[in-house]
Backbone as JSON, one array per atom type, in Angstrom:
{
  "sequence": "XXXXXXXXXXXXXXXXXXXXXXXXXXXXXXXXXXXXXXXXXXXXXXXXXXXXXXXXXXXXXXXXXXXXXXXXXXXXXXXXXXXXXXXXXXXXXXXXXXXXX",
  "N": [[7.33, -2.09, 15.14], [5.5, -4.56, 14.9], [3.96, -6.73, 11.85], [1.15, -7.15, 11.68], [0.14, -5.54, 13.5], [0.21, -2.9, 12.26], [-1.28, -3.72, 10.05], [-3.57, -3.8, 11.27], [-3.52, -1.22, 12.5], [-3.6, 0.53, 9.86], [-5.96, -0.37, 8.4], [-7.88, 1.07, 10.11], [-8.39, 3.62, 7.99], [-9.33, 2.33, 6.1], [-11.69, 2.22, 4.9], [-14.82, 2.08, 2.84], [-13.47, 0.28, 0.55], [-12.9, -1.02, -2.48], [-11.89, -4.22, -4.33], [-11.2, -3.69, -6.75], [-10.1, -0.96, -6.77], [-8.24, -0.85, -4.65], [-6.1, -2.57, -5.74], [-5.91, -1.4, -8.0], [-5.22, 1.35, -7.03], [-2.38, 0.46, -5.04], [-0.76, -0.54, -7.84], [-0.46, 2.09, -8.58], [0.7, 3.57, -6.57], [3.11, 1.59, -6.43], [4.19, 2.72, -9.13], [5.24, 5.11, -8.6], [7.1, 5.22, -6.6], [8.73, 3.8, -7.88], [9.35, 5.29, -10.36], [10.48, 7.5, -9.1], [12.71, 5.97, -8.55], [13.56, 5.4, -11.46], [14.65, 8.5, -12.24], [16.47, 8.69, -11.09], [18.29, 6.64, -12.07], [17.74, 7.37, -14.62], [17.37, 9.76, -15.52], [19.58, 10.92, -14.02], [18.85, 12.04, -11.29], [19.79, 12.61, -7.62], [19.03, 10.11, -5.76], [16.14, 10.41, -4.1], [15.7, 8.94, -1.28], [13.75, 9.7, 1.05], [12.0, 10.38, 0.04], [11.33, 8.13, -1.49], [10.95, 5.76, 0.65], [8.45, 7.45, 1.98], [7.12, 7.04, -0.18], [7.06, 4.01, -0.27], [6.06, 3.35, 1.78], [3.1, 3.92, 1.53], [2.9, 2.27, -0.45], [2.77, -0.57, 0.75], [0.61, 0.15, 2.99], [-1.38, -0.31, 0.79], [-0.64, -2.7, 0.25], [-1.64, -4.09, 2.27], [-4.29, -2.8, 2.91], [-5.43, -4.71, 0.96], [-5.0, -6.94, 1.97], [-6.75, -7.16, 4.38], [-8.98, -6.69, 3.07], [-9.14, -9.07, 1.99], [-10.01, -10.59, 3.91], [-7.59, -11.69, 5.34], [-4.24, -12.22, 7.27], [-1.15, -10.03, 7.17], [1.07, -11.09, 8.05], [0.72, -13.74, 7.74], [0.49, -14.06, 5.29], [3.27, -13.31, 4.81], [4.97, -15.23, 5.5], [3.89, -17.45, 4.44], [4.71, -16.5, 1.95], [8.14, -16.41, 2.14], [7.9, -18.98, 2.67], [7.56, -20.08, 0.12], [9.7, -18.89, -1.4], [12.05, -20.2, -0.2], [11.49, -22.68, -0.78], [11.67, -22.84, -3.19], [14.5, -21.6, -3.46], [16.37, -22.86, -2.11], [19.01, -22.36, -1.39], [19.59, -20.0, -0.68], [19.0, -17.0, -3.5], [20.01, -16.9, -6.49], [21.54, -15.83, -9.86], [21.75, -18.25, -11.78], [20.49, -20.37, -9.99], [17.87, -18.97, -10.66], [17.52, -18.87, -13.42], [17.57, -21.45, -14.21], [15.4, -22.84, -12.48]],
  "CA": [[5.93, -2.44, 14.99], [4.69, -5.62, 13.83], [3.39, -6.36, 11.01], [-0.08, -7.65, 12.16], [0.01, -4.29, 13.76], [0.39, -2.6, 10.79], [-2.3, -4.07, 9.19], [-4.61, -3.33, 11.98], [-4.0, 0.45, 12.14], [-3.91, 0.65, 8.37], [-7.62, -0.71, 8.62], [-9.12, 2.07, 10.32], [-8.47, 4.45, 7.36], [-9.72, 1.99, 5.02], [-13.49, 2.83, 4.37], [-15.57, 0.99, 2.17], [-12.54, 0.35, -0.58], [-13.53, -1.83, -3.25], [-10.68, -4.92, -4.68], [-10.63, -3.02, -7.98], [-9.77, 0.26, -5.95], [-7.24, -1.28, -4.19], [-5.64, -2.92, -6.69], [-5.08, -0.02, -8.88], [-3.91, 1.94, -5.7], [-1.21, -0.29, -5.14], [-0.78, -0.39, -9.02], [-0.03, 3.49, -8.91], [2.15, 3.8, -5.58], [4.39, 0.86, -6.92], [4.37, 3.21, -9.95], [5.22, 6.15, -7.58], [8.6, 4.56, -6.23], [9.35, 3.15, -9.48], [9.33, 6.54, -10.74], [11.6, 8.09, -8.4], [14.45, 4.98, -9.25], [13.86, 5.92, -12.87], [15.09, 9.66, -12.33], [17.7, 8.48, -10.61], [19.14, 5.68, -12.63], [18.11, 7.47, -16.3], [18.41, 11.13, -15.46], [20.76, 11.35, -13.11], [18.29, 12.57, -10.2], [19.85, 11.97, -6.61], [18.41, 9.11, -4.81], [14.88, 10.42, -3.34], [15.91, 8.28, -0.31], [13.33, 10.2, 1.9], [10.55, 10.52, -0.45], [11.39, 6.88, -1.86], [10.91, 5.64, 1.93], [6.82, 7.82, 1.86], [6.12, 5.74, -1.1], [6.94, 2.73, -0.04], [4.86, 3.45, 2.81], [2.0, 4.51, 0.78], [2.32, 0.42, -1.4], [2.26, -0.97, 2.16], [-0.89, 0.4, 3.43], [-2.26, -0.77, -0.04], [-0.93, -4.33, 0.13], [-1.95, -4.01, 3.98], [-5.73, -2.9, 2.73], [-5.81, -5.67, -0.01], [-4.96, -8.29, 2.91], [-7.48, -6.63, 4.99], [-10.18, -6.77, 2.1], [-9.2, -10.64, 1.8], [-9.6, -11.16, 5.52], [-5.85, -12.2, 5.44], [-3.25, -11.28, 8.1], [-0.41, -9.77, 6.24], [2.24, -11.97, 8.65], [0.7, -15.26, 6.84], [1.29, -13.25, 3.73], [4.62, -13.36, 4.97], [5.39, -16.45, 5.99], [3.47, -18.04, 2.98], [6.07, -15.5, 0.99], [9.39, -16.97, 2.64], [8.04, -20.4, 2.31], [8.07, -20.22, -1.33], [10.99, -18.9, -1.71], [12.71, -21.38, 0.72], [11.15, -23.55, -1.45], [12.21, -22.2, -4.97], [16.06, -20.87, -3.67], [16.7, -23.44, -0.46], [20.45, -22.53, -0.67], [19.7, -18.39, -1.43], [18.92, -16.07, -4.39], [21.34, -16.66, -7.85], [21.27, -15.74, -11.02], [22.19, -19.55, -12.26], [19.7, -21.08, -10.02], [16.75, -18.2, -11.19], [17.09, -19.56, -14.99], [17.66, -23.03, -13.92], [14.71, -23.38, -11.45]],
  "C": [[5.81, -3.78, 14.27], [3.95, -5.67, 13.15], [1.7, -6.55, 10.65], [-0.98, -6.0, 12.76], [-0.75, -3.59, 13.11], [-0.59, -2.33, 10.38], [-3.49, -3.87, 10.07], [-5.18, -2.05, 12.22], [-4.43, 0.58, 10.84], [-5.45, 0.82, 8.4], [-8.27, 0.48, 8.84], [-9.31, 3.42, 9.14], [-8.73, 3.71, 5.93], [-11.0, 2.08, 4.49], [-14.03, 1.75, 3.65], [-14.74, 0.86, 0.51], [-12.95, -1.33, -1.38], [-11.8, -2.47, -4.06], [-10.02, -4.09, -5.35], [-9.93, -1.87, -7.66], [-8.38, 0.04, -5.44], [-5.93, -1.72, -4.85], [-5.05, -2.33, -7.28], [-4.12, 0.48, -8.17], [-2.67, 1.63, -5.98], [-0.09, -0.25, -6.03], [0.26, 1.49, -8.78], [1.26, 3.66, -7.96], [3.7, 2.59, -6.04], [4.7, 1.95, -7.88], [5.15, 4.5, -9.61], [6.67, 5.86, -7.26], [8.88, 4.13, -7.25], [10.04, 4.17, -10.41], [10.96, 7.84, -9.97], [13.06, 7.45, -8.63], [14.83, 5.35, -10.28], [14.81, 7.24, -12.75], [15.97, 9.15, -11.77], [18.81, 7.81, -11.13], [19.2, 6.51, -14.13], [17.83, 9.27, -15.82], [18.95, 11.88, -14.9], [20.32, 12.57, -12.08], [19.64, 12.3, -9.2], [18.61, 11.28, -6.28], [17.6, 9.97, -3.82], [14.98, 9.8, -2.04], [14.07, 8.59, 0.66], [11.84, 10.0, 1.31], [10.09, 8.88, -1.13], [10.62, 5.98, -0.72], [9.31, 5.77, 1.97], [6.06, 6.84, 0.93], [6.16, 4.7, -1.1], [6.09, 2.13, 0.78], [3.7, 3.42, 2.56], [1.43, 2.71, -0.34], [1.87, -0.23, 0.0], [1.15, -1.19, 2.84], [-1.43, -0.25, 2.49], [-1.95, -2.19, 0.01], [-1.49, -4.66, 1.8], [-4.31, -3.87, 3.89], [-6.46, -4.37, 1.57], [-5.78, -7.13, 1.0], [-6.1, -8.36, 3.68], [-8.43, -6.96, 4.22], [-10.79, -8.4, 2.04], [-9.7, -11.61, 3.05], [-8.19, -12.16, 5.63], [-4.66, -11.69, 6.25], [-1.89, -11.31, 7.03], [1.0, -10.53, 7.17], [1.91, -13.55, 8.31], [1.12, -14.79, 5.85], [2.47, -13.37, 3.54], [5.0, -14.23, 5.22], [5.28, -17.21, 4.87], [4.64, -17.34, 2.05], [7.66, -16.41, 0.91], [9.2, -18.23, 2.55], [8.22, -20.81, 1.16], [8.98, -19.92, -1.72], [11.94, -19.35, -1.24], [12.55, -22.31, -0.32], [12.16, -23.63, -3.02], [14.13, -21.68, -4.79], [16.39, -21.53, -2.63], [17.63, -22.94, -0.09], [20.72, -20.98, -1.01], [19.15, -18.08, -3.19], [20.31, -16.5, -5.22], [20.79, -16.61, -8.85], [21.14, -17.2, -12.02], [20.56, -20.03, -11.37], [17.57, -20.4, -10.5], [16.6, -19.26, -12.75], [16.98, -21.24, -15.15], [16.51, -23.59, -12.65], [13.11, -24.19, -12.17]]
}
């Protein structure tokens, strides 16, 4: 599916959702998957894989309704995304050029 897609189904189950609404959302489901790493890394859960996966799904839709809210297709989102970090890491991701950028 593309991600234009995506953001088009998403839509129809978005209602009359307000920034602040959204926002939070987002806010919580990051919190949601975040949550599941925790048990895993500090008390020695297994890896949620499956349910990790639902909630990632679940930030998605919300950065998918916050693009939607903005009138913003979430594949400029993306592009704009990768250009900055093209920008900021031309030659990849390092720890050396992170503190040194």
């Amino acid at each position: 599916m593309r991600i234009d897609d995506y953001q088009h189904n998403a839509a129809r189950t978005l209602g009359d959702a307000d920034l602040r609404i959204l926002a939070l959302g987002l806010c919580g489901e990051a919190g949601e998957a975040a949550e599941i790493v925790k048990k895993h890394l500090g008390h020695g859960h297994d890896l949620d894989v499956d349910n990790l996966a639902k909630e990632l799904g679940d930030v998605l839709w919300y950065v998918a309704a916050l693009a939607t809210a903005l009138d913003v297709n979430l594949s400029q989102v993306a592009q704009a995304n990768i250009a900055k970090l093209r920008a900021r890491y031309p030659d990849g991701f390092s720890e050396e050029r992170s503190r040194n950028r």
